[in-house]
Coordinates of C-alpha atoms in Angstrom, one line a residue:
X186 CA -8.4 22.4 65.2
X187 CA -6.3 24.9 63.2
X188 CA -5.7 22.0 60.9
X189 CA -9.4 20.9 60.3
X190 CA -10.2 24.6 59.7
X191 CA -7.3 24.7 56.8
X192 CA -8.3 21.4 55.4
X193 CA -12.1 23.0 55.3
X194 CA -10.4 26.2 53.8
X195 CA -8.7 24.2 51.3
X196 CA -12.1 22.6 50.6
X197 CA -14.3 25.5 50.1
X198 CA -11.4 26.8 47.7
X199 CA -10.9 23.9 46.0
X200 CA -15.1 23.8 45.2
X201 CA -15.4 27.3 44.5
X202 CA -12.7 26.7 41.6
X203 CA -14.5 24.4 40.3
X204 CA -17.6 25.5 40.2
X205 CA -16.6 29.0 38.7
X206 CA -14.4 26.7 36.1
X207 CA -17.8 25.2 35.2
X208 CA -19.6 27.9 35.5
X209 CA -17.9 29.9 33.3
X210 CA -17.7 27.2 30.7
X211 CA -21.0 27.0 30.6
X212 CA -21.5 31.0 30.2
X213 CA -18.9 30.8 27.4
X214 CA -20.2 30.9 23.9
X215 CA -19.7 27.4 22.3
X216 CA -21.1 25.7 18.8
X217 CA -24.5 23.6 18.8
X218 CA -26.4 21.7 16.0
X219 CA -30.3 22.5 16.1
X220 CA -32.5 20.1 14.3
X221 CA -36.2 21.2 13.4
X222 CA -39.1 19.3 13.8
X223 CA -40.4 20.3 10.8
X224 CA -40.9 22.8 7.5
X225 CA -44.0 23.7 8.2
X226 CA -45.1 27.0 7.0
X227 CA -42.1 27.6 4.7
X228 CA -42.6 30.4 2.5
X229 CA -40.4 28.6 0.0
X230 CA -41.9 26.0 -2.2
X231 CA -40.9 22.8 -4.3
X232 CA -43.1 24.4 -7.2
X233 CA -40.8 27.9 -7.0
X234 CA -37.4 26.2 -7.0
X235 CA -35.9 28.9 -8.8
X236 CA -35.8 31.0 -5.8
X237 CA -33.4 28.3 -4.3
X238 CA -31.7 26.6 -6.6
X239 CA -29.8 28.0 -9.6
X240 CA -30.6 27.5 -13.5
X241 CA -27.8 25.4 -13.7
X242 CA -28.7 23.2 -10.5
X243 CA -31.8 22.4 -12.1
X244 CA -30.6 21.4 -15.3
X245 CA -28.4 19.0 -14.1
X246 CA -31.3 17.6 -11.5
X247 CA -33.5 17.4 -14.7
X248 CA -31.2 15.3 -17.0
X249 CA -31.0 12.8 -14.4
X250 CA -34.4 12.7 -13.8
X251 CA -34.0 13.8 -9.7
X252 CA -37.1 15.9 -8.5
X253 CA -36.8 18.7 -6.3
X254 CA -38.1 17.4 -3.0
X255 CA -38.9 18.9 0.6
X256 CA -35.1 18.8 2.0
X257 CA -34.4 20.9 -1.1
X258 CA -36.3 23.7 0.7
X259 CA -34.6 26.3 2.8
X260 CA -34.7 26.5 6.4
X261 CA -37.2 27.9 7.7
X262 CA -36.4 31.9 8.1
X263 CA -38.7 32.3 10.8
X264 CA -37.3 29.6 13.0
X265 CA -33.9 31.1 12.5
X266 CA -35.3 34.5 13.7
X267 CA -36.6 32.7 16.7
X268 CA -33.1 31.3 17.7
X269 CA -31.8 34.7 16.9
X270 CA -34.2 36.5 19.7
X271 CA -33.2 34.0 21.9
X272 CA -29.3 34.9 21.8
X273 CA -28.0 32.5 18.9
X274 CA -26.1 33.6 16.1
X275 CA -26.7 31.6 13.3
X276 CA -22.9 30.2 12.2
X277 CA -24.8 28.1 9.3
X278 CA -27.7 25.9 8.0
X279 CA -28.5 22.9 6.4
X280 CA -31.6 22.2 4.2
X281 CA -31.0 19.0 3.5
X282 CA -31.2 18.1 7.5
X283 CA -33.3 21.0 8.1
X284 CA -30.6 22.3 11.1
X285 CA -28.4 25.3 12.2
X286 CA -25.4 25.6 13.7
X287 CA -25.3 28.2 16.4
X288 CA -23.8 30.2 18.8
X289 CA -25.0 29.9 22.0
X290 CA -23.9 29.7 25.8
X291 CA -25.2 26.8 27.5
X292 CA -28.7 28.6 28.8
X293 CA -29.4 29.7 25.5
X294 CA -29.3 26.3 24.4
X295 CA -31.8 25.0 27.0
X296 CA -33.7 27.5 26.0
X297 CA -33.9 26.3 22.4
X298 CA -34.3 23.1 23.4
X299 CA -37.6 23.7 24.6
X300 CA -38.8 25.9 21.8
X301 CA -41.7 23.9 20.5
X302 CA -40.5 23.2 16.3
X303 CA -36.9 22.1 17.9
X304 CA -36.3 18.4 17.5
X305 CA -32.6 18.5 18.9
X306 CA -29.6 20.5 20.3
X307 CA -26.7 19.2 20.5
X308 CA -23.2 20.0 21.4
X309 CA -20.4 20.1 18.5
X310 CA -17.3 22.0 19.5
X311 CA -15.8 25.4 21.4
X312 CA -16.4 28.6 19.1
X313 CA -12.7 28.8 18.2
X314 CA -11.9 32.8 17.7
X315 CA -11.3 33.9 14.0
X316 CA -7.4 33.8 13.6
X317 CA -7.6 35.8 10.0
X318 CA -9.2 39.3 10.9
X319 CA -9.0 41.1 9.2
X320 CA -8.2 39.1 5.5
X321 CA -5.2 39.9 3.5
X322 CA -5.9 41.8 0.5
X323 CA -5.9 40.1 -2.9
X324 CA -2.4 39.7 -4.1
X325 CA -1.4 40.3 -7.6
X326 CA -0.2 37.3 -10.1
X327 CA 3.3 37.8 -11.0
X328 CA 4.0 36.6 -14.9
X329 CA 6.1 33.8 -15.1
X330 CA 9.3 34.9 -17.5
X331 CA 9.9 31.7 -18.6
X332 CA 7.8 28.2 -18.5
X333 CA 10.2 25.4 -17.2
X334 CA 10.5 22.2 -18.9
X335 CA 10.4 18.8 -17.4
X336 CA 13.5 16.3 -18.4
X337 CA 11.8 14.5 -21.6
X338 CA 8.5 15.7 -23.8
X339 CA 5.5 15.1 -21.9
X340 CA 3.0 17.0 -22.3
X341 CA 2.3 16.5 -18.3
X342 CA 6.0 16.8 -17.2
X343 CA 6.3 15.8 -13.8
X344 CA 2.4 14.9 -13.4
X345 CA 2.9 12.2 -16.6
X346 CA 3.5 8.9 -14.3
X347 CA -0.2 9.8 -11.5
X348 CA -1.8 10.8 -14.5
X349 CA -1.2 8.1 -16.6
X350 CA -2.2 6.1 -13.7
X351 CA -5.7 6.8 -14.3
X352 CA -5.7 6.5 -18.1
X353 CA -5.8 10.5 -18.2
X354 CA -3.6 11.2 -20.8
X355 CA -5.6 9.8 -23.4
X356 CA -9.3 12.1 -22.2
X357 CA -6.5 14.8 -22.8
X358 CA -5.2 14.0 -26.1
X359 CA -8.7 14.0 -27.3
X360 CA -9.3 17.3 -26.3
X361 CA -10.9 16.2 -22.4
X362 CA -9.6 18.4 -20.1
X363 CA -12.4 19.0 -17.6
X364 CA -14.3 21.7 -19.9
X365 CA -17.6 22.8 -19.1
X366 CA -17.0 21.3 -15.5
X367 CA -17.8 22.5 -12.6
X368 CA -15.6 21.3 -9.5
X369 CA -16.4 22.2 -5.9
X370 CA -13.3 21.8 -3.8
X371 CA -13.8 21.6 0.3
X372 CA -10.9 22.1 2.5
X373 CA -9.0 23.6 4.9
X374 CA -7.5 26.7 3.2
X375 CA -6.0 27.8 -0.6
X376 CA -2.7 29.3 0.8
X377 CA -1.3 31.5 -2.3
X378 CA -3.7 29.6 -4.7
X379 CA -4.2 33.4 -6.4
X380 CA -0.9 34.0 -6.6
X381 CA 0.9 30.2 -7.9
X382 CA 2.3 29.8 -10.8
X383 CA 0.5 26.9 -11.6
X384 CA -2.7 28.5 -11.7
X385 CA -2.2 31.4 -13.8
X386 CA -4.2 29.7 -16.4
X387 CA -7.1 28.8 -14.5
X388 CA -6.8 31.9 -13.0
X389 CA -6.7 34.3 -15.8
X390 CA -9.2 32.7 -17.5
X391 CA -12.1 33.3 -15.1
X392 CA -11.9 29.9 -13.8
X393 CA -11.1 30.1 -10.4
X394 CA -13.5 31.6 -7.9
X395 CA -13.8 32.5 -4.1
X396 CA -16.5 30.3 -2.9
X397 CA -17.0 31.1 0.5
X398 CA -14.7 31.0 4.2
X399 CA -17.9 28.6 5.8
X400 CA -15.3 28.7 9.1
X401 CA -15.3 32.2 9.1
X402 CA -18.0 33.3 7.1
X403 CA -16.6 35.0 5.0
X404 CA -15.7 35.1 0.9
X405 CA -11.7 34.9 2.0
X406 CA -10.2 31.0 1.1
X407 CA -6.7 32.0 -0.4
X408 CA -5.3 31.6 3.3
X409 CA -5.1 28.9 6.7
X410 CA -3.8 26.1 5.1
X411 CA -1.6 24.9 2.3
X412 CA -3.7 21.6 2.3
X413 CA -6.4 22.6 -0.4
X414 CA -3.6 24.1 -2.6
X415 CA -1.9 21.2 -2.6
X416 CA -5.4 19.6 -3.4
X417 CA -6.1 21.9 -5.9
X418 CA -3.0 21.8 -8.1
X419 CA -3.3 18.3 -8.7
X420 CA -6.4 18.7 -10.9
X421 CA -6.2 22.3 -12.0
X422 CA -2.6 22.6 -12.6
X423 CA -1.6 23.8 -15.9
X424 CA 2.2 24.5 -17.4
X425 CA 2.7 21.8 -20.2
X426 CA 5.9 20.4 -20.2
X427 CA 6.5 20.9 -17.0
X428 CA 3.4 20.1 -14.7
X429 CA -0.6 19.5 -16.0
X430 CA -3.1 18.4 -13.5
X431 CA -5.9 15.6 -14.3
X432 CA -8.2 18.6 -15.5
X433 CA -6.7 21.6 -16.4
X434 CA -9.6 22.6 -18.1
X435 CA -12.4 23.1 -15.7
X436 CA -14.2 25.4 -13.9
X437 CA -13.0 25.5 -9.7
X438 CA -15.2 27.2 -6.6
X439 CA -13.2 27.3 -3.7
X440 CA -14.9 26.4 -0.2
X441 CA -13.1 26.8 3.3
X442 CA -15.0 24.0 5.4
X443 CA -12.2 22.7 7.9
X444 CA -10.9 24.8 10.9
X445 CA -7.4 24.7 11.6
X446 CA -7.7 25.1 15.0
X447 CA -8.9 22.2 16.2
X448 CA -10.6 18.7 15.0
X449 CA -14.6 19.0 16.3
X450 CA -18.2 18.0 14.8
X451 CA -19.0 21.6 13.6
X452 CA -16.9 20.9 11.0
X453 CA -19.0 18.1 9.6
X454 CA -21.9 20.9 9.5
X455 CA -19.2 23.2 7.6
X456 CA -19.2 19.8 5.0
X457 CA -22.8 20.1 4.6
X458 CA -23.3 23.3 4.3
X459 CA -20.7 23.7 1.6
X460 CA -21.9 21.0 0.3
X461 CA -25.2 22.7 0.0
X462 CA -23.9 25.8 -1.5
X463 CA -22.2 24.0 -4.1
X464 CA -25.4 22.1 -5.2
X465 CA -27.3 25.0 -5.7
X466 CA -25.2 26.3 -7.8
X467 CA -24.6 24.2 -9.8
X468 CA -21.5 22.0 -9.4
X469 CA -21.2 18.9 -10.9
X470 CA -18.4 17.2 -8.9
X471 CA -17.6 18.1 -5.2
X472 CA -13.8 16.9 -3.8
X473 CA -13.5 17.0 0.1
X474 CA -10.0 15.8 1.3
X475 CA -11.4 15.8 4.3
X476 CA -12.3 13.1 7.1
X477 CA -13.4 12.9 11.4
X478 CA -13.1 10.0 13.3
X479 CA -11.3 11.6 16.6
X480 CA -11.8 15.1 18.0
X481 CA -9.9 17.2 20.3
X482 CA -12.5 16.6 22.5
X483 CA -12.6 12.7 22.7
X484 CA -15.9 12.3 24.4
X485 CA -17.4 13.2 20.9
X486 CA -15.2 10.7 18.5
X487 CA -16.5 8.5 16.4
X488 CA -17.2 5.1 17.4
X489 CA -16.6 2.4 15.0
X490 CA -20.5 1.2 15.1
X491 CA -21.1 5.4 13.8
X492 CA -19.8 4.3 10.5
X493 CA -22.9 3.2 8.8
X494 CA -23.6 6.4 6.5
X495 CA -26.9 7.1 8.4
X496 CA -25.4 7.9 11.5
X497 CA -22.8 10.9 11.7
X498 CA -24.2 14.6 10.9
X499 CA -21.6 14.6 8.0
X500 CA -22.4 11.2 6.4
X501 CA -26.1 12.0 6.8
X502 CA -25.5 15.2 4.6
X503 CA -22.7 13.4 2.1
X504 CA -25.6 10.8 1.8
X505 CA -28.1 13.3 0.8
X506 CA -25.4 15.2 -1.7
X507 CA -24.7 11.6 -3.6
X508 CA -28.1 12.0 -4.4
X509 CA -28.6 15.4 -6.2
X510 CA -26.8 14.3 -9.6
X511 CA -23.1 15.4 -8.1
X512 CA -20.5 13.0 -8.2
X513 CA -19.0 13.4 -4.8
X514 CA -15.2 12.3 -3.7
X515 CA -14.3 11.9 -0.3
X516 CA -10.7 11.0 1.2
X517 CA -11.0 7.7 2.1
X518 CA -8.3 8.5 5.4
X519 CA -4.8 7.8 6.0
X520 CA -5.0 5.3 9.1
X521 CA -4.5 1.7 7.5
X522 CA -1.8 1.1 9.4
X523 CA -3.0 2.3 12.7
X524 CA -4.7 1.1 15.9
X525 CA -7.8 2.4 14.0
X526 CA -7.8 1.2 10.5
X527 CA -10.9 2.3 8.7
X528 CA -12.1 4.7 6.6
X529 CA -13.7 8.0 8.2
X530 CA -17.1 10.2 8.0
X531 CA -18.3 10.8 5.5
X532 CA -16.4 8.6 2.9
X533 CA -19.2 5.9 5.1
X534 CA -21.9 7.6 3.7
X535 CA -24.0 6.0 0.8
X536 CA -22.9 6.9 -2.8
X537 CA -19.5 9.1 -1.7
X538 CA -17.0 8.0 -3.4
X539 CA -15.0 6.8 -0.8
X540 CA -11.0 7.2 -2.3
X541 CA -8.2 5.3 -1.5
X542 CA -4.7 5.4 -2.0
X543 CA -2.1 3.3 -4.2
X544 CA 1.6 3.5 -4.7
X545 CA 2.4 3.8 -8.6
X546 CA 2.4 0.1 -9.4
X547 CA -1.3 0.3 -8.7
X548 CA -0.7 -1.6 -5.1
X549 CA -2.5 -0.4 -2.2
X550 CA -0.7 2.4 0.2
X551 CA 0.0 1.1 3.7
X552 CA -1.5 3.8 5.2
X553 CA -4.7 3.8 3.0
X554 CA -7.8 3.7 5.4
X555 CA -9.8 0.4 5.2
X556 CA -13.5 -0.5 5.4
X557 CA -15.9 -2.5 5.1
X558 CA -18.7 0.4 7.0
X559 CA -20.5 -0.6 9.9
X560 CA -23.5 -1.8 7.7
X561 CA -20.6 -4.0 5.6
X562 CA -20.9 -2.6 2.3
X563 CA -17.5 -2.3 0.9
X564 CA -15.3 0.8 1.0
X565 CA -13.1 2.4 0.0
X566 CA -14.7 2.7 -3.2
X567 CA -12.1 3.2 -6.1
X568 CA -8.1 4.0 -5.5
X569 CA -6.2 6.9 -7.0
X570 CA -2.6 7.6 -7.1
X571 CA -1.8 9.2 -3.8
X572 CA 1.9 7.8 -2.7
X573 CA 4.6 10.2 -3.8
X574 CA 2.5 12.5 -5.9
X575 CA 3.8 15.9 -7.4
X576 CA 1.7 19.1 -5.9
X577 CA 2.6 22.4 -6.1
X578 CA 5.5 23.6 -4.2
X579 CA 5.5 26.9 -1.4
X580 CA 6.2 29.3 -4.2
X581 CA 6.3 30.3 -7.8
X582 CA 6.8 27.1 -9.6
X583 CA 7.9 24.7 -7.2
X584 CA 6.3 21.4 -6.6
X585 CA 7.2 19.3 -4.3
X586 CA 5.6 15.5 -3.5
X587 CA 2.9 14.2 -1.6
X588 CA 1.4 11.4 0.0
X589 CA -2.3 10.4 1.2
X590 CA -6.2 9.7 0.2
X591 CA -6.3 13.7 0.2
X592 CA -3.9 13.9 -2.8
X593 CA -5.7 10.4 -3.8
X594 CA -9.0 11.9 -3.8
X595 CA -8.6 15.0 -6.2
X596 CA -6.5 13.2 -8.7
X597 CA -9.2 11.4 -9.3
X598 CA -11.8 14.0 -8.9
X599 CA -10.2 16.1 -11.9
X600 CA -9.9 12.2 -13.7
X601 CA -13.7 12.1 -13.4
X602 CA -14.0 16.0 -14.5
X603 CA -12.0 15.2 -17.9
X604 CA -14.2 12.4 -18.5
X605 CA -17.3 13.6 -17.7
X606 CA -16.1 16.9 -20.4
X607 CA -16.5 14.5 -22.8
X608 CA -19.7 13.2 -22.4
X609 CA -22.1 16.3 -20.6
X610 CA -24.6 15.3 -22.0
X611 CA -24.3 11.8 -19.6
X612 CA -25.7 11.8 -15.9
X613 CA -23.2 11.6 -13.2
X614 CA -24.6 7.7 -12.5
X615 CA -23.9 6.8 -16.2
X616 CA -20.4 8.7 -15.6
X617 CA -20.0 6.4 -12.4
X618 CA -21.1 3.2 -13.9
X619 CA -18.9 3.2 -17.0
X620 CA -15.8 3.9 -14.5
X621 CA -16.7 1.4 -11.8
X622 CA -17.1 -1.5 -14.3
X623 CA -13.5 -0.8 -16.0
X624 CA -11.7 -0.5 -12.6
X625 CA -9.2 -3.6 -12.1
X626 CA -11.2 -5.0 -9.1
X627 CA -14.7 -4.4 -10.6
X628 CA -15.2 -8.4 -10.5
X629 CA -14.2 -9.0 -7.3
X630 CA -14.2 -5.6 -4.6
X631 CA -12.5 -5.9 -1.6
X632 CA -12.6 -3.8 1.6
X633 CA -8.7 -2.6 0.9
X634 CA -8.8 -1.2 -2.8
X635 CA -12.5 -1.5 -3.4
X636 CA -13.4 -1.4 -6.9
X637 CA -9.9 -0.2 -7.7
X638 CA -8.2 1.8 -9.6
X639 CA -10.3 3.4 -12.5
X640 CA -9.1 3.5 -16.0
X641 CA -10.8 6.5 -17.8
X642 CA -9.0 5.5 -21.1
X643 CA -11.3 2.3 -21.0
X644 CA -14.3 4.6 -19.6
X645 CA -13.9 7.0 -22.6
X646 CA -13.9 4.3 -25.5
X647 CA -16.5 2.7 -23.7
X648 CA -19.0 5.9 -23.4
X649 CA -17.7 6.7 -27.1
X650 CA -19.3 3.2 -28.2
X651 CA -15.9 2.3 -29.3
X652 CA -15.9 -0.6 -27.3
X653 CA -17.6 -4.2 -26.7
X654 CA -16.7 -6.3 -23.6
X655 CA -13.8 -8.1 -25.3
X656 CA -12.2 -4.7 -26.0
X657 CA -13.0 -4.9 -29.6
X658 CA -15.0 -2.1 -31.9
X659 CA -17.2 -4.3 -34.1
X660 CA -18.7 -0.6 -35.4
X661 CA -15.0 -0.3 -36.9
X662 CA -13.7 -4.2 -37.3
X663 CA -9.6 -3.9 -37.4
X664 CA -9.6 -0.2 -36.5
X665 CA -7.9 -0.9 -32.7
X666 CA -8.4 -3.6 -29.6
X667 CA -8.1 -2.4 -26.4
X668 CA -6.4 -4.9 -23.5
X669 CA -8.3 -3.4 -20.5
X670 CA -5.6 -6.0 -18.5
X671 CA -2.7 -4.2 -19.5
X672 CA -4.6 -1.2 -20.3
X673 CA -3.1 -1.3 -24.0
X674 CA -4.9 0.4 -27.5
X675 CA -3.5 -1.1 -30.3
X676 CA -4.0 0.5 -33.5
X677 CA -4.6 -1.7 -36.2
X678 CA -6.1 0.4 -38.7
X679 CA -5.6 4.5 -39.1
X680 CA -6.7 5.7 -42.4
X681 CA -10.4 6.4 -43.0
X682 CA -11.7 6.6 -39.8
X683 CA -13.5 9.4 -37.5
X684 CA -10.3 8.8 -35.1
X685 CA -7.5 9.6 -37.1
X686 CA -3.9 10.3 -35.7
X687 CA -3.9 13.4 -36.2
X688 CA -7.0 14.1 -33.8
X689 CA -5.2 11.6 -31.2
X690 CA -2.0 13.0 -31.3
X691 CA -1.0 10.1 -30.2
X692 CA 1.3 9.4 -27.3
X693 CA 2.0 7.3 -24.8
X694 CA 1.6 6.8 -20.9
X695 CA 4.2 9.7 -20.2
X696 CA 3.0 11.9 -23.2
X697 CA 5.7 11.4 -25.6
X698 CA 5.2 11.0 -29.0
X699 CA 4.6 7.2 -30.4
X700 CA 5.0 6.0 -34.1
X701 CA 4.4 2.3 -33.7
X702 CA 0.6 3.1 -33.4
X703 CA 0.3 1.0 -29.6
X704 CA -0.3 3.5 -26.6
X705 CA 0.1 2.0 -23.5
X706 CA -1.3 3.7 -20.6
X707 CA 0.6 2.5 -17.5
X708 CA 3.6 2.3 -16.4
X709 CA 5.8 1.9 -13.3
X710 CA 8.9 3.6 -14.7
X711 CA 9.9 7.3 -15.7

């Protein structure tokens, strides 16, 4: 008898735990995604889109020809109010699905759910508490003394060899260096990215800007993570002779997106809404080195069949970004040679650039994530460098080397900036089609490289009219032939021309001076 009553004891414990476990799980704040049903009585309007979108937005939606359309329109404020009087907080929103993410303990949330303009609630991750309160305060850039020199004379120093991989050093010799760009870069945190050496340029020049913390909500990025500054200095990096990114030139927003403390859907909303923020106003190329396919929680991963750009929250927004006249990179994911091989949301989604990896003899990285989507259309999309790549180092002027689609990704990100400096007068499709069609796979794509690995050299003399498909400039017979194979100009003829040497300033793959007039822009050898 005494033992029954124990076991019964035991029992009633045991229960009680759990159900004050559960309980208070579900009285704990966590993060939802709210859909509406609707935009119905916004006070916003397609024919005011001033009021939403920037100057600069709309010019670039008007060269291309894209209308402003009814997922250009705001949320609607008084839907947020309602969510707000029922115990949400708003974390952030998305237009372009017409959501929020929230706030909210569990009641709340059935609550909402039965609010009549709500389409959906759903469940994407614990509120994880802010780990930078309060932010440090801005640091002041130390002057370098003296500008180090990398062994040899490139012009790129230790960056010469993942530049030249991309055809690079030619945009720059021309004077393409990204200027006039706008470059949205999504990420984890900018660790010391005000401070680095590497950035004094882009930094004292009124380049560099403070987006927005869309983790924390607030305008701190310069902390969390050494991820993005890694990211970061491979395009916007500038100390000739010593280390120059792939566009050194243009103009960089900073945008915290990805919470360190844990892998969960929210942060595909964070995507979207930076994403979002950096449409409106006015970016022209958006880099996320950033991918989801499992979560700490593994009830929510990502299923293989998700992976068909129409699925996911995030490839849903990426899908809708592709399509605002951005160019938009995405890491492609570093699990090729894992149990899971492929690529990860939202390099699925429609129009992302998807981005790959390759060692520097333009082969495939192992661990480069593979496709094709769920749909089978291929991905990746294109390859960048991103096996042994410089980055910047911890401190000062250090770099150090790194591998991955999220080095892969920027590299060619600031490629795309240079090139597109060039030619801003061209649409981000025209940009897009004159790089996809000189990449060495364009004739036949796979589901490993893609298109492959872009060469912006080729790109540039082909926007310039320089070039016919044989890699010949009938406008200027005997002036120079281009071997897109090899990825050779040979200069045949230098005097009278509107190229001449002196607005080249000729080099070759690693930036060194050249006097036998060929400039040969790869190589697998320092």
């Amino acid at each position: 008898m005494l033992l029954q009553m124990m076991k019964r004891t035991v029992f009633v414990l045991i229960a009680t735990s759990v159900w004050l476990s559960l309980f208070s799980q579900q009285s704990k704040p966590v993060k939802w995604w709210v859909e509406f049903s609707d935009k119905n009585n916004s006070p916003y309007c397609t024919c005011r889109p001033a009021e939403f979108l920037s100057a600069r937005a709309l010019e670039r939606r008007a060269r291309a020809g894209i209308a402003v359309v009814e997922n250009d329109l705001p949320v609607n404020p008084a839907y947020l109010k309602s969510l707000e009087t029922a115990g949400a907080v708003i974390h952030n929103t998305s237009r372009w699905l017409n959501a929020a993410a929230i706030i909210a303990d569990t009641a709340t949330a059935n609550k909402l759910a039965n609010l009549l303009f709500v389409k959906k609630v759903q469940y994407v991750g614990p509120d994880i508490p802010i780990r930078n309160p309060p932010n440090r305060p801005p640091k002041k850039r130390a002057p370098l003394e003296e500008v180090p020199i990398a062994q040899g004379a490139s012009v790129a120093g230790f960056a010469a060899l993942q530049n030249s991989l991309l055809g690079v050093p030619l945009l720059h010799a021309v004077g393409s260096r990204g200027n006039g760009i706008w470059v949205a870069v999504m990420d984890g945190g900018f660790t010391d990215a005000d401070t680095l050496t590497l950035f004094d340029s882009v930094a004292l020049q009124g380049r560099l800007y403070e987006g927005w913390d869309f983790v924390e909500r607030d305008g701190a990025v310069f902390e969390s993570a050494a991820h993005g500054t890694s990211v970061l200095s491979v395009m916007a990096g500038n100390l000739p002779g010593y280390f120059v990114g792939t566009a050194p030139e243009a103009t960089y927003f900073l945008l915290k997106t990805e919470d360190t403390g844990g892998e969960f859907p929210i942060e595909e909303a964070n995507w979207i809404a930076a994403a979002e923020w950096a449409d409106s106003l006015g970016a022209d190329i958006l880099n996320a080195s950033l991918g989801y396919t499992v979560f700490n929680d593994t009830t929510l991963s990502h299923k293989y069949a998700v992976l068909d750009g129409r699925t996911a929250i995030g490839s849903r927004g990426a899908a809708i970004a592709a399509t605002k006249g951005m160019i938009v990179c995405n890491s492609a994911g570093n699990s090729g040679d894992e149990a899971w091989t492929y690529i990860g949301v939202p390099s699925d989604a429609p129009g992302v650039i998807s981005v790959g990896a390759v060692e520097h003899d333009g082969s495939r990285a192992s661990f480069s994530s593979q496709g094709p989507t769920a749909d089978g259309r291929i991905k990746p999309d294109l390859v960048a460098p991103g096996a042994m790549v410089v980055v910047a180092g911890a401190t000062g002027a250090e770099l150090d080397v790194s591998n991955g689609t999220s080095i892969a990704s920027p590299m060619l990100a600031g490629a795309l900036a240079s090139l597109w400096s060039a030619f801003p007068e061209k649409t981000a499709a025209e940009i897009l089609d004159a790089v996809f069609v000189g990449a060495d796979q364009a004739n036949a794509p796979d589901t490993l490289r893609g298109y492959g690995l872009p060469d912006m050299a080729g790109a540039w003399l082909t926007l310039s009219g320089f070039l016919n498909e044989n890699g010949f400039n009938n406008a200027r017979e005997g002036f120079f032939t281009y071997n897109r194979d090899v990825r050779e100009l040979s200069f045949l003829l230098l005097e009278n021309t509107d190229l001449s040497p002196a607005q080249l300033d000729l080099v070759d793959c690693l930036g060194h001076p050249v006097e036998n007039k060929v400039v040969s822009w790869r190589s697998n050898t320092l």
